mmCIF file of C-alpha atoms and ligand atoms in Angstrom:
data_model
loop_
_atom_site.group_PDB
_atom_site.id
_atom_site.type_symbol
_atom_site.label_atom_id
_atom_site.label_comp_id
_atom_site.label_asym_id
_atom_site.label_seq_id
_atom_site.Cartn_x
_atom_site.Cartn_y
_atom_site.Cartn_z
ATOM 1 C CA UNK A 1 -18.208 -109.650 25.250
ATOM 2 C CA UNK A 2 -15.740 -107.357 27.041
ATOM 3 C CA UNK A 3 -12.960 -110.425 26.781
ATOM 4 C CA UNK A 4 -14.283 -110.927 22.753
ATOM 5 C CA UNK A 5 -13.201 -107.453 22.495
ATOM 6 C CA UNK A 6 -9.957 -107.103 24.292
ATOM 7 C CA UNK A 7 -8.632 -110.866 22.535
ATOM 8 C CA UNK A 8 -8.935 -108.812 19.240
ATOM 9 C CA UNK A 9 -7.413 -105.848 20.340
ATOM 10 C CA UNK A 10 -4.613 -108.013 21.879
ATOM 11 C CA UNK A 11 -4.361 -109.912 18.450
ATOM 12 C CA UNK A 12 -4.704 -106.453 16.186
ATOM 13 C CA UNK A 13 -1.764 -105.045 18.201
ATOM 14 C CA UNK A 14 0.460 -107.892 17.574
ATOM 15 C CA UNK A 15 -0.431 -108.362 14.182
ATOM 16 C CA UNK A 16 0.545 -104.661 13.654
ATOM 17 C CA UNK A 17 3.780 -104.718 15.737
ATOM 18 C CA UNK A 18 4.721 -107.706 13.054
ATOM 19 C CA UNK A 19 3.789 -105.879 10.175
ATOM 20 C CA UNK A 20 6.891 -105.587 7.815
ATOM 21 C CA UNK A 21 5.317 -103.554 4.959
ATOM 22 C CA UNK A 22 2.985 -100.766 4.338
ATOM 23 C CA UNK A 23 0.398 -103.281 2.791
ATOM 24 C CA UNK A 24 -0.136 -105.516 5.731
ATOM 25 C CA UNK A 25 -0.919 -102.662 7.976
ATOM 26 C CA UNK A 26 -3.511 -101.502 5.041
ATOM 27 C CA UNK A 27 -5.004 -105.186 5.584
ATOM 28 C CA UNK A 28 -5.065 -104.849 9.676
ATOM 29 C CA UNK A 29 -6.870 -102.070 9.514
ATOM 30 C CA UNK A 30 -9.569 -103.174 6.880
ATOM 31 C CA UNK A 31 -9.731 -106.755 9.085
ATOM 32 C CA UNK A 32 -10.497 -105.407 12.099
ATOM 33 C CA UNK A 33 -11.813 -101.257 11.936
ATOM 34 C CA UNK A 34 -13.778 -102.382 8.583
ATOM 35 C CA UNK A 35 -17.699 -102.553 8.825
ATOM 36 C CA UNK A 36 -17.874 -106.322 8.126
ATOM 37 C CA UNK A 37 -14.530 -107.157 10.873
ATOM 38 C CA UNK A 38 -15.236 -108.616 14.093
ATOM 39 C CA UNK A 39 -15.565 -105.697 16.176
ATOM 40 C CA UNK A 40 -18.350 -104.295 14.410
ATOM 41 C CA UNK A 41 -19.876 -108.110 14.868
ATOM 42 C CA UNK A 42 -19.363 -107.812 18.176
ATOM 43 C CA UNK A 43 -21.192 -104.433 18.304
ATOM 44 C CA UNK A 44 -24.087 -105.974 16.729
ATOM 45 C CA UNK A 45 -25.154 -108.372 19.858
ATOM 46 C CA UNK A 46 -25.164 -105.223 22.213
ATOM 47 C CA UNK A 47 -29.122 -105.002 21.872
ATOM 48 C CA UNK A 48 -28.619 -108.413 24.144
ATOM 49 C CA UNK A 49 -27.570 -106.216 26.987
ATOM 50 C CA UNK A 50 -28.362 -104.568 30.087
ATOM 51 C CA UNK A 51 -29.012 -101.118 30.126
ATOM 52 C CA UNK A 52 -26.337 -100.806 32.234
ATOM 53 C CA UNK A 53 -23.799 -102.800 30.615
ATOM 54 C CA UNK A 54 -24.357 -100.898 27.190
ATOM 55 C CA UNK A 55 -22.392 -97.838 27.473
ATOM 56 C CA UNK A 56 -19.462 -99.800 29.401
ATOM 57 C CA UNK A 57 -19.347 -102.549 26.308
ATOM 58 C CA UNK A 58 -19.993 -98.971 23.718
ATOM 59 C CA UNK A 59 -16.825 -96.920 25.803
ATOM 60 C CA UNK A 60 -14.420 -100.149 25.513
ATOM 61 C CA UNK A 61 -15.137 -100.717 22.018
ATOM 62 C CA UNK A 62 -14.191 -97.506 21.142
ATOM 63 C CA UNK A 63 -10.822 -97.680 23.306
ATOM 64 C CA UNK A 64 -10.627 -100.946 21.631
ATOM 65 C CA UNK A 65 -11.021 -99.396 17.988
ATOM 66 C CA UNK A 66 -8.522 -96.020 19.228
ATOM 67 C CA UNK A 67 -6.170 -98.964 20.402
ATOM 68 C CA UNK A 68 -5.600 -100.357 17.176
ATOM 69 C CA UNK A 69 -5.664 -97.238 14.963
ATOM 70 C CA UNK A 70 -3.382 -95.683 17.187
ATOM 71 C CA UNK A 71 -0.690 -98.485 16.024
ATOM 72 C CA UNK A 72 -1.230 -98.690 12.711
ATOM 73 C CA UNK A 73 -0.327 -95.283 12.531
ATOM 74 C CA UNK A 74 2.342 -95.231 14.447
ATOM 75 C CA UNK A 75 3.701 -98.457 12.863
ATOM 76 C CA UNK A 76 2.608 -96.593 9.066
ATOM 77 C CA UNK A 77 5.047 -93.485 10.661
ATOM 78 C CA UNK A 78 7.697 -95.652 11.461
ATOM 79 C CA UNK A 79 8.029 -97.609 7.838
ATOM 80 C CA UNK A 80 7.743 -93.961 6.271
ATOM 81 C CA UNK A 81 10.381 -92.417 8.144
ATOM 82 C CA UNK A 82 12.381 -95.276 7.336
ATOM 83 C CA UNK A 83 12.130 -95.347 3.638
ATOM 84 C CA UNK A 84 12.948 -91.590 3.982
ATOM 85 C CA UNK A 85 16.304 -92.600 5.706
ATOM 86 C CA UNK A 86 16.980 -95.124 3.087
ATOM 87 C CA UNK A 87 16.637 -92.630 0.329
ATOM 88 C CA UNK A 88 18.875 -90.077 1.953
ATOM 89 C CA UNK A 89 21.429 -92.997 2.598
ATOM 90 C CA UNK A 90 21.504 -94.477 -0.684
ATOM 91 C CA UNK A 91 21.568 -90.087 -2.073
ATOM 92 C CA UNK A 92 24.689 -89.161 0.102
ATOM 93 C CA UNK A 93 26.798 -86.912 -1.621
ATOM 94 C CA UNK A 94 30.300 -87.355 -0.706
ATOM 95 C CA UNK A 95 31.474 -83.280 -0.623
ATOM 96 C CA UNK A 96 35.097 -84.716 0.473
ATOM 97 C CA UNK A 97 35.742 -86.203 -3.486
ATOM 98 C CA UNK A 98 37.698 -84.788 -5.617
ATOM 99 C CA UNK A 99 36.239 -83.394 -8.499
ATOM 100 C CA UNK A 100 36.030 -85.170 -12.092
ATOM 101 C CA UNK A 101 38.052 -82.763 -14.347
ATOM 102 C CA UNK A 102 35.905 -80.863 -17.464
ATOM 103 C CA UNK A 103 37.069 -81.356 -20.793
ATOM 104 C CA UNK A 104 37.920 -77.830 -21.889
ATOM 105 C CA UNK A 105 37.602 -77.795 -25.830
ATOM 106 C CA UNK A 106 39.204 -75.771 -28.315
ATOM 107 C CA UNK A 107 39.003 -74.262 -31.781
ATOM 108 C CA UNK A 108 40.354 -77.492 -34.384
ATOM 109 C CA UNK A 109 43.557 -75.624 -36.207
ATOM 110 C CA UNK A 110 41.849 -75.532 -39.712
ATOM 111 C CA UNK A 111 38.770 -73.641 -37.936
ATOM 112 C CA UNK A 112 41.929 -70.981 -36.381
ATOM 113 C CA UNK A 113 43.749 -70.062 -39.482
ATOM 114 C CA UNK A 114 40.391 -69.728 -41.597
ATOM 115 C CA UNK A 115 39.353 -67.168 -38.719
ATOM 116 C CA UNK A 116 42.787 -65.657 -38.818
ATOM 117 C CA UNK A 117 42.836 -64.844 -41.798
ATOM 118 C CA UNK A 118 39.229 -63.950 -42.308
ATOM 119 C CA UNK A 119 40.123 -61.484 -39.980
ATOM 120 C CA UNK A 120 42.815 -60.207 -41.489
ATOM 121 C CA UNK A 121 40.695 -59.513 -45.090
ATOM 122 C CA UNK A 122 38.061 -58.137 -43.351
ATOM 123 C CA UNK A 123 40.721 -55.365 -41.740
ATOM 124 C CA UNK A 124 41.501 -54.782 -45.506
ATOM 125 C CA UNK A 125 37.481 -53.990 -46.574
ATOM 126 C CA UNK A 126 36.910 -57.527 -47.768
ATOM 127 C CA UNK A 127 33.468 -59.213 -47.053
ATOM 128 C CA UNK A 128 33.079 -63.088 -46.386
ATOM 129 C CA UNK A 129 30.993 -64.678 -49.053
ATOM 130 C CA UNK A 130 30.257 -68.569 -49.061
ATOM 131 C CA UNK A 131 28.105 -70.366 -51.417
ATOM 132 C CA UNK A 132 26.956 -74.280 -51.314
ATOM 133 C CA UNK A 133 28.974 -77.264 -51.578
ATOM 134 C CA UNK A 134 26.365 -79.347 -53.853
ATOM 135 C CA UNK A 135 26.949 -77.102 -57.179
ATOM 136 C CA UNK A 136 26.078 -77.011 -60.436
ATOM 137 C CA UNK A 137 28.887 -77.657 -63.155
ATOM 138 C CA UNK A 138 27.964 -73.988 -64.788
ATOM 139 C CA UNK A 139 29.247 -72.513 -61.860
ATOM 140 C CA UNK A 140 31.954 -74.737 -60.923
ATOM 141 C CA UNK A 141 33.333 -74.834 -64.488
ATOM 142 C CA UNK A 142 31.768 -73.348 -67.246
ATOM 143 C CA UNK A 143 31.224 -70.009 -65.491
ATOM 144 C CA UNK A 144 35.074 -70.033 -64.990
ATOM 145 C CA UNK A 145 36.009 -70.501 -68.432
ATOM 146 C CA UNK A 146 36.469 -74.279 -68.054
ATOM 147 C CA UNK A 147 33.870 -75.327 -70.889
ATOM 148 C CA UNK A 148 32.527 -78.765 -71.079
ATOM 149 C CA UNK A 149 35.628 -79.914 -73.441
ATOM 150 C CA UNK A 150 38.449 -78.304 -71.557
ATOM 151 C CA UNK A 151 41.085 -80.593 -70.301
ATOM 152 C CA UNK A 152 41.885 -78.781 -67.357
ATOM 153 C CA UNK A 153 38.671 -80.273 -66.236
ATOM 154 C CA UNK A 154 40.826 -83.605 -65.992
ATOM 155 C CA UNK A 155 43.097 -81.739 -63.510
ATOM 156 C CA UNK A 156 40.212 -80.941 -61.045
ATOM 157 C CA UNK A 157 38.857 -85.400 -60.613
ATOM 158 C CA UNK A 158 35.211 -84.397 -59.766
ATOM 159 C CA UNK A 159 32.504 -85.843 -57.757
ATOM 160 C CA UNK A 160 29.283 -85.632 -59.978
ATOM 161 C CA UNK A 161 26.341 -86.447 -58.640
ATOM 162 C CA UNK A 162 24.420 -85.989 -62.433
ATOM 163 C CA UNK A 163 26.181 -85.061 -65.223
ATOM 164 C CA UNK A 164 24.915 -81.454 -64.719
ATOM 165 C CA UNK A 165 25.315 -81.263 -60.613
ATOM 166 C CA UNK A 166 28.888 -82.087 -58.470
ATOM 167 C CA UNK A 167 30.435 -81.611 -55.105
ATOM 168 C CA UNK A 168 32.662 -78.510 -55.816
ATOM 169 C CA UNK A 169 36.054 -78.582 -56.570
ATOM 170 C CA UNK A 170 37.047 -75.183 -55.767
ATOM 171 C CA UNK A 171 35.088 -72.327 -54.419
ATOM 172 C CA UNK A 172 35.207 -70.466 -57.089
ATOM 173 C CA UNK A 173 31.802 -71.095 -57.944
ATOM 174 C CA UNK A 174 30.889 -68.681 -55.189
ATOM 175 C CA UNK A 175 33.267 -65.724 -56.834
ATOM 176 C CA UNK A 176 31.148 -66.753 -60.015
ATOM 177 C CA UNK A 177 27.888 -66.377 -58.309
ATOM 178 C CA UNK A 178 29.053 -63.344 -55.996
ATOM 179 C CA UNK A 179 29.854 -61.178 -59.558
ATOM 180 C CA UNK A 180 26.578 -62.212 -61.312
ATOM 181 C CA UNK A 181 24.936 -60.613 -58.148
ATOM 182 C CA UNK A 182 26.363 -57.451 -59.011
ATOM 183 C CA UNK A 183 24.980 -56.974 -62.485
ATOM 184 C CA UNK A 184 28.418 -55.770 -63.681
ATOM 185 C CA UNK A 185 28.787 -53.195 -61.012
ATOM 186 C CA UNK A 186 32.066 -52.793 -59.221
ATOM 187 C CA UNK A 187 33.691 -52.185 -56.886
ATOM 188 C CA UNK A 188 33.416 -55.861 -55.770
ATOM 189 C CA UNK A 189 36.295 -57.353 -52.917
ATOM 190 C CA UNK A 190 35.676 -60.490 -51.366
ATOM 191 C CA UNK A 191 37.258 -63.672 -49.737
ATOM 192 C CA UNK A 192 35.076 -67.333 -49.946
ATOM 193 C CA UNK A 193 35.862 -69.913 -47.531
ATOM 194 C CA UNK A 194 34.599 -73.456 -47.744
ATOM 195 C CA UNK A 195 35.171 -77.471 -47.635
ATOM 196 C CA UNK A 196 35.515 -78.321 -51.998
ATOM 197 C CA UNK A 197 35.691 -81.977 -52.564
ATOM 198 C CA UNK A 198 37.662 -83.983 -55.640
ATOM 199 C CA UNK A 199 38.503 -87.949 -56.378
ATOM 200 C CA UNK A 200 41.838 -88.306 -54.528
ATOM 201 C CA UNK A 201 43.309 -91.415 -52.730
ATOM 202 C CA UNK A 202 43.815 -90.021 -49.497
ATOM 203 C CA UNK A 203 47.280 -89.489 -48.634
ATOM 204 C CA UNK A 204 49.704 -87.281 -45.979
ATOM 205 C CA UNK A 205 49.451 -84.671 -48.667
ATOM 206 C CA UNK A 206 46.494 -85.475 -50.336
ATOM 207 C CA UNK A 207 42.215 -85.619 -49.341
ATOM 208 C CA UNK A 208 39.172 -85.685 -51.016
ATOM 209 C CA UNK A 209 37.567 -83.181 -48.843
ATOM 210 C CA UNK A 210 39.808 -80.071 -48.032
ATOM 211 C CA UNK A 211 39.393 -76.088 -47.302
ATOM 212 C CA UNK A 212 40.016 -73.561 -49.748
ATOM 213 C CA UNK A 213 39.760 -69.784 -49.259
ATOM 214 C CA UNK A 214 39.315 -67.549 -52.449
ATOM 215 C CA UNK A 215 39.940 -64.059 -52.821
ATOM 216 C CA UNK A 216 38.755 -61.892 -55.543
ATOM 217 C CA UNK A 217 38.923 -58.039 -56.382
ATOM 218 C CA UNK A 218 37.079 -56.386 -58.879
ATOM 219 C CA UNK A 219 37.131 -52.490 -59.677
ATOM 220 C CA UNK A 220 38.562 -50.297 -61.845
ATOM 221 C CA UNK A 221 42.262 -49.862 -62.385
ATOM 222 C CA UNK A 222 43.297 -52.872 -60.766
ATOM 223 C CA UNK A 223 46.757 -54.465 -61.633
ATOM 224 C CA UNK A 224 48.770 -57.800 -60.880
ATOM 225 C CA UNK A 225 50.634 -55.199 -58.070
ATOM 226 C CA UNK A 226 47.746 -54.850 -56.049
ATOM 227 C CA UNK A 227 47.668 -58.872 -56.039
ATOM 228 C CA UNK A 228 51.247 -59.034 -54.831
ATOM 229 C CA UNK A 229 50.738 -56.282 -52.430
ATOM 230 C CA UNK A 230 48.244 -57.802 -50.946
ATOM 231 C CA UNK A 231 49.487 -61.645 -50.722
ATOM 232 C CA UNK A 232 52.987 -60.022 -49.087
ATOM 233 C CA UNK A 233 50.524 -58.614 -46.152
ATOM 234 C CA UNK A 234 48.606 -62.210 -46.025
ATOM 235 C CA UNK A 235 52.035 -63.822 -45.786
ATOM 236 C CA UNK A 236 53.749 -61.887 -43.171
ATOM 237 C CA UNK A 237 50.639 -61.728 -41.231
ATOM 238 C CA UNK A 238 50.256 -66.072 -41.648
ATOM 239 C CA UNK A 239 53.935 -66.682 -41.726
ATOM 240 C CA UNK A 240 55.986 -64.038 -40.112
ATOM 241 C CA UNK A 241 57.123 -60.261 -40.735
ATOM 242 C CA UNK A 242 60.733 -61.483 -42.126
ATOM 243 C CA UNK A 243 58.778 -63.611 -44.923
ATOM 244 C CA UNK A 244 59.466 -61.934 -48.926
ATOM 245 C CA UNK A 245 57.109 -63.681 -51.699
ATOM 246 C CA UNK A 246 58.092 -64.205 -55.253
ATOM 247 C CA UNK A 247 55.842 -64.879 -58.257
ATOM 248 C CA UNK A 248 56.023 -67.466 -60.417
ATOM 249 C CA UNK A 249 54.159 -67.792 -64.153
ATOM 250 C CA UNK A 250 51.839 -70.433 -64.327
ATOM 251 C CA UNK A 251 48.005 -71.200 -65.413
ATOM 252 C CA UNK A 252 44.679 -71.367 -64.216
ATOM 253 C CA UNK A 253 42.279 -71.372 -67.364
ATOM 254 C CA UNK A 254 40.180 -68.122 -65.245
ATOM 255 C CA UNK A 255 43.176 -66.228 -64.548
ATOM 256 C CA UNK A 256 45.391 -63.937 -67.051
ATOM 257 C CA UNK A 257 47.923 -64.059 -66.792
ATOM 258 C CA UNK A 258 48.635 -66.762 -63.810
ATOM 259 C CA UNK A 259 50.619 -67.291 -61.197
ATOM 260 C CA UNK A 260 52.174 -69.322 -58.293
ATOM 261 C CA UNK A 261 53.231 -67.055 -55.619
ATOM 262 C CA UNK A 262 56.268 -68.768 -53.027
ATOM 263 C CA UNK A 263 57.124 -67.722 -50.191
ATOM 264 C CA UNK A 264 60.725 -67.740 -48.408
ATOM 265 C CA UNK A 265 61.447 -70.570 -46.336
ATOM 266 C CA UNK A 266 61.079 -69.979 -42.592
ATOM 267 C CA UNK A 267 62.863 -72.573 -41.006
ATOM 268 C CA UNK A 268 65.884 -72.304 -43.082
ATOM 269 C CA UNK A 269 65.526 -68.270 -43.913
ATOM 270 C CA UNK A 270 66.218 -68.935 -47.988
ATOM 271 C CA UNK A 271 69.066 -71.152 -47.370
ATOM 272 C CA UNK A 272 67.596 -74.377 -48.506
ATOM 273 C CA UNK A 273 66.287 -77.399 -46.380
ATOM 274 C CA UNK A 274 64.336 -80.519 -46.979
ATOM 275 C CA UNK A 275 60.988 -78.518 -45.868
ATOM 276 C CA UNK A 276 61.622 -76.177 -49.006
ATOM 277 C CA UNK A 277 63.512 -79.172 -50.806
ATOM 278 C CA UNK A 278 66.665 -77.034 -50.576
ATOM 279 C CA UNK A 279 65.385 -74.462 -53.508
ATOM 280 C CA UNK A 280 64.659 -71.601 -50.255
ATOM 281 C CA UNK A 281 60.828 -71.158 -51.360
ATOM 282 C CA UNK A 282 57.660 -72.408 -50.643
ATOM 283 C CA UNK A 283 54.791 -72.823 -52.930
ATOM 284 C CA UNK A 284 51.667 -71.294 -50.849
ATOM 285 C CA UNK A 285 49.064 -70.667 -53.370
ATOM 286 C CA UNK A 286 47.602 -69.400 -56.501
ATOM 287 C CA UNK A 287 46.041 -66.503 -58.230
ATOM 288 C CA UNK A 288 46.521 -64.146 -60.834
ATOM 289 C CA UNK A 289 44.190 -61.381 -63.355
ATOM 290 C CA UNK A 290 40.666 -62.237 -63.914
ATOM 291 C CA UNK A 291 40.690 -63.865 -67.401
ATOM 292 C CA UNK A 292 37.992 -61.519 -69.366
ATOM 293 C CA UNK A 293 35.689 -63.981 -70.224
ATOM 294 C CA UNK A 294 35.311 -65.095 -66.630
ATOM 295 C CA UNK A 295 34.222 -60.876 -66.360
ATOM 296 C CA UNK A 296 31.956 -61.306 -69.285
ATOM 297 C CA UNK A 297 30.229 -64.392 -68.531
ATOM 298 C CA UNK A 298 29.799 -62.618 -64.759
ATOM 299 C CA UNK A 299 28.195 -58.981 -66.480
ATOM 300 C CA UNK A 300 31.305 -57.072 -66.369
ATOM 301 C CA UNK A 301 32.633 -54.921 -68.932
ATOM 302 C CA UNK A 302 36.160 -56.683 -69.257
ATOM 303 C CA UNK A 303 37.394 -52.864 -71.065
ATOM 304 C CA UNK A 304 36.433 -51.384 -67.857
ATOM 305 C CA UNK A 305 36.919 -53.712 -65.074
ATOM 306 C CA UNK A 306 39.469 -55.564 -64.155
ATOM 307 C CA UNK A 307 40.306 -57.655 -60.990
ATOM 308 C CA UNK A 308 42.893 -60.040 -59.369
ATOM 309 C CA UNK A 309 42.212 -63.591 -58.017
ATOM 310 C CA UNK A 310 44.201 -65.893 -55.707
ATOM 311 C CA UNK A 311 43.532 -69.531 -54.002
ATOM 312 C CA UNK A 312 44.983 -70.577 -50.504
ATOM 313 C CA UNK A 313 44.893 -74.185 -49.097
ATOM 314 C CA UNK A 314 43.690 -74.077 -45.789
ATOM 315 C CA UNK A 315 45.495 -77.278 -44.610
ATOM 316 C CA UNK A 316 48.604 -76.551 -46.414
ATOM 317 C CA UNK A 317 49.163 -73.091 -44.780
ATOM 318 C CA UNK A 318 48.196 -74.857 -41.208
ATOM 319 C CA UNK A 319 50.699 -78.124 -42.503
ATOM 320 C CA UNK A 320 53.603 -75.308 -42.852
ATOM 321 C CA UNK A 321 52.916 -72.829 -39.522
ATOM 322 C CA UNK A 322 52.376 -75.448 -37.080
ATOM 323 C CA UNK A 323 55.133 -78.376 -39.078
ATOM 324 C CA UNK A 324 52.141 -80.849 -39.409
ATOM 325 C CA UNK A 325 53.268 -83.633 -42.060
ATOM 326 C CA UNK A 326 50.303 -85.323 -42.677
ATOM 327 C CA UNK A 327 47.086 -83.778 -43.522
ATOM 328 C CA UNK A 328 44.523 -86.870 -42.281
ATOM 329 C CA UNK A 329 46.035 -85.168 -38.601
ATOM 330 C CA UNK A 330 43.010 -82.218 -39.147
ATOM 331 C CA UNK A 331 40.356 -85.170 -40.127
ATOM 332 C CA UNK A 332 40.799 -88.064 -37.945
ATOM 333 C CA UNK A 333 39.658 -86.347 -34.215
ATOM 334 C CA UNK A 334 42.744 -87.943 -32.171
ATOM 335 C CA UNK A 335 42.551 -85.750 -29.171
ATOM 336 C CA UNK A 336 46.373 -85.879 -28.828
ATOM 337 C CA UNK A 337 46.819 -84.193 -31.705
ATOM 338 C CA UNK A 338 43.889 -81.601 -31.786
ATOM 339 C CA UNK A 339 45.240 -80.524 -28.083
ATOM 340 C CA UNK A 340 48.191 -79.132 -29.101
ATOM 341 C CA UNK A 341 46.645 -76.270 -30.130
ATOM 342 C CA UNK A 342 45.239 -75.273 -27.499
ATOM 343 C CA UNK A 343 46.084 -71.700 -26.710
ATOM 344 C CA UNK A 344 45.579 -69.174 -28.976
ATOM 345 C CA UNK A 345 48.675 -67.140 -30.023
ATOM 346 C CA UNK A 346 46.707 -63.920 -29.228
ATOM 347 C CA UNK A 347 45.657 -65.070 -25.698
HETATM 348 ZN ZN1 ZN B 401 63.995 -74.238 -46.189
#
């Protein structure tokens, strides 16, 4: 019985020492410390023996059993501690590699010089008003004095989305909406900036989606020298302090009377160049006096009020300050382009 006993222990031990996973330890121990393995079968045939022989036989069993436990767990230990090492390995951070630079972003241009000049309206009492995109054609047109059969709604190709609803073409929609919200109360002074949409082939001077900002003043007393006033602040501020503006008659069917407002050439300082095509000016934008009926429809007495209105082209004022020739550059998101403006003049 005593040489039953130490055989197993012999073979548990070198079963264990073999053991190359986890598992076939688990299965060791159940084999041979489980009730049904052989040492408990040996166990059972000690009512056979001697009174003196039973606590010898009981005493090496239990070595026996402490044997074998005892190298399971040390073995068990051994394939932990490893795995532990493996995982640290395998996780070894490197502290000598250089670091992988970060991408530092920056405002896109179009963002900058709607901010900029936000900024600057908002130093002159203006508030920012913005309206949606998706617009109904009373605002977008007929609110503006552009009634259903008015061919200037030829010069303005529209996306329509019913024959009552379109993207909008302009945003003065939201200077329509903006006065009817003051129940023909003045004083009312705000600029509207926004993406307006019309049926273009895409071009370098020409998208279907571009950025407008609108300005409109409405109180009492005002006069077509306030608008000129303020547009030579807005273009010394955008284009330099040396800049003069000039007007120019034209027409918009809201405005009365109308205007194209120039201003002097930077680059050749009035001379003439092929940016100004050699005339001196530039043409920057639009505006002109609130046509009346645009201050009726809105609420407003038109013998009372009266108010100025003017139009920039976000891309086209960001085409001439930073010399960009093609206006897909702002909507395509090449990197090599979009860097270049990446410090701020005021930084
Ligand atoms: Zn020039």
């Amino acid at each position: 019985m005593q040489e039953r006993l130490l055989e197993l222990q012999q073979e548990a031990l070198q079963k264990a020492t073999e053991a190359t996973e986890l598992k076939e330890l688990n299965d060791i121990r159940v084999a041979y410390l489980g009730k049904k393995g052989p040492i408990t079968e040996v166990l059972r045939g000690m009512g056979k023996l001697s009174a003196e022989e039973r606590p010898k036989i009981g005493a090496l069993a239990n070595d026996v059993r402490a044997a074998i436990a005892s190298k399971i767990e040390e073995k068990q230990h051994a394939f932990e501690t490893a795995a532990v090492n493996a995982q640290l390995a395998s996780e070894k951070i490197d502290v000598t590699l250089p670091g992988r630079p970060v991408n530092k972003g920056n405002q896109h241009p179009l963002t900058r010089i709607v901010e900029d000049i936000e900024d600057l309206f908002i130093g002159m009492g203006y508030t920012v008003a913005e309206g949606p995109e998706v617009e109904s054609d009373y605002y977008n047109f007929e609110a503006l004095n552009l009634p259903k059969s008015h061919p200037a709604r030829d010069m303005q190709d529209s996306f329509y989305i019913t024959d009552e609803i379109l993207m909008r073409t302009h945003t003065s929609p939201v200077q329509a909406r903006t006065m009817e919200m003051h129940k023909g109360i003045g004083p009312v002074k705000i600029i509207c900036p926004g993406k307006v949409y019309r049926r273009d082939n895409d071009d370098a001077t020409h998208s279907h989606q571009f950025m407008q900002i609108e300005g409109l003043v409405i109180d009492e007393n005002i006069s077509m020298s306030d608008l000129k006033g303020t547009l030579e602040v807005f273009a010394k501020k955008v284009f330099g302090q040396d800049r003069e503006i000039r007007l120019r008659p034209s027409f918009f069917p809201f405005t009365e009377p109308s205007v194209e407002i120039d201003i002097s050439c930077k680059i050749c300082s009035g001379k003439g160049c092929s940016v100004c095509k050699h005339t001196g000016w530039i043409e920057v934008l639009g505006g002109g006096m609130v046509h009346p009926n645009v201050l009726e429809m809105a609420g407003f007495d038109s013998k009372t009020y009266s108010g100025f209105a003017f139009g920039i082209g976000v891309e086209r004022i960001a085409m001439l300050k930073y010399g960009v020739d093609d206006i897909r550059h702002f909507y395509t998101n090449d990197l090599r382009f979009l860097k270049q403006f990446h410090t701020h003049e005021s930084e």
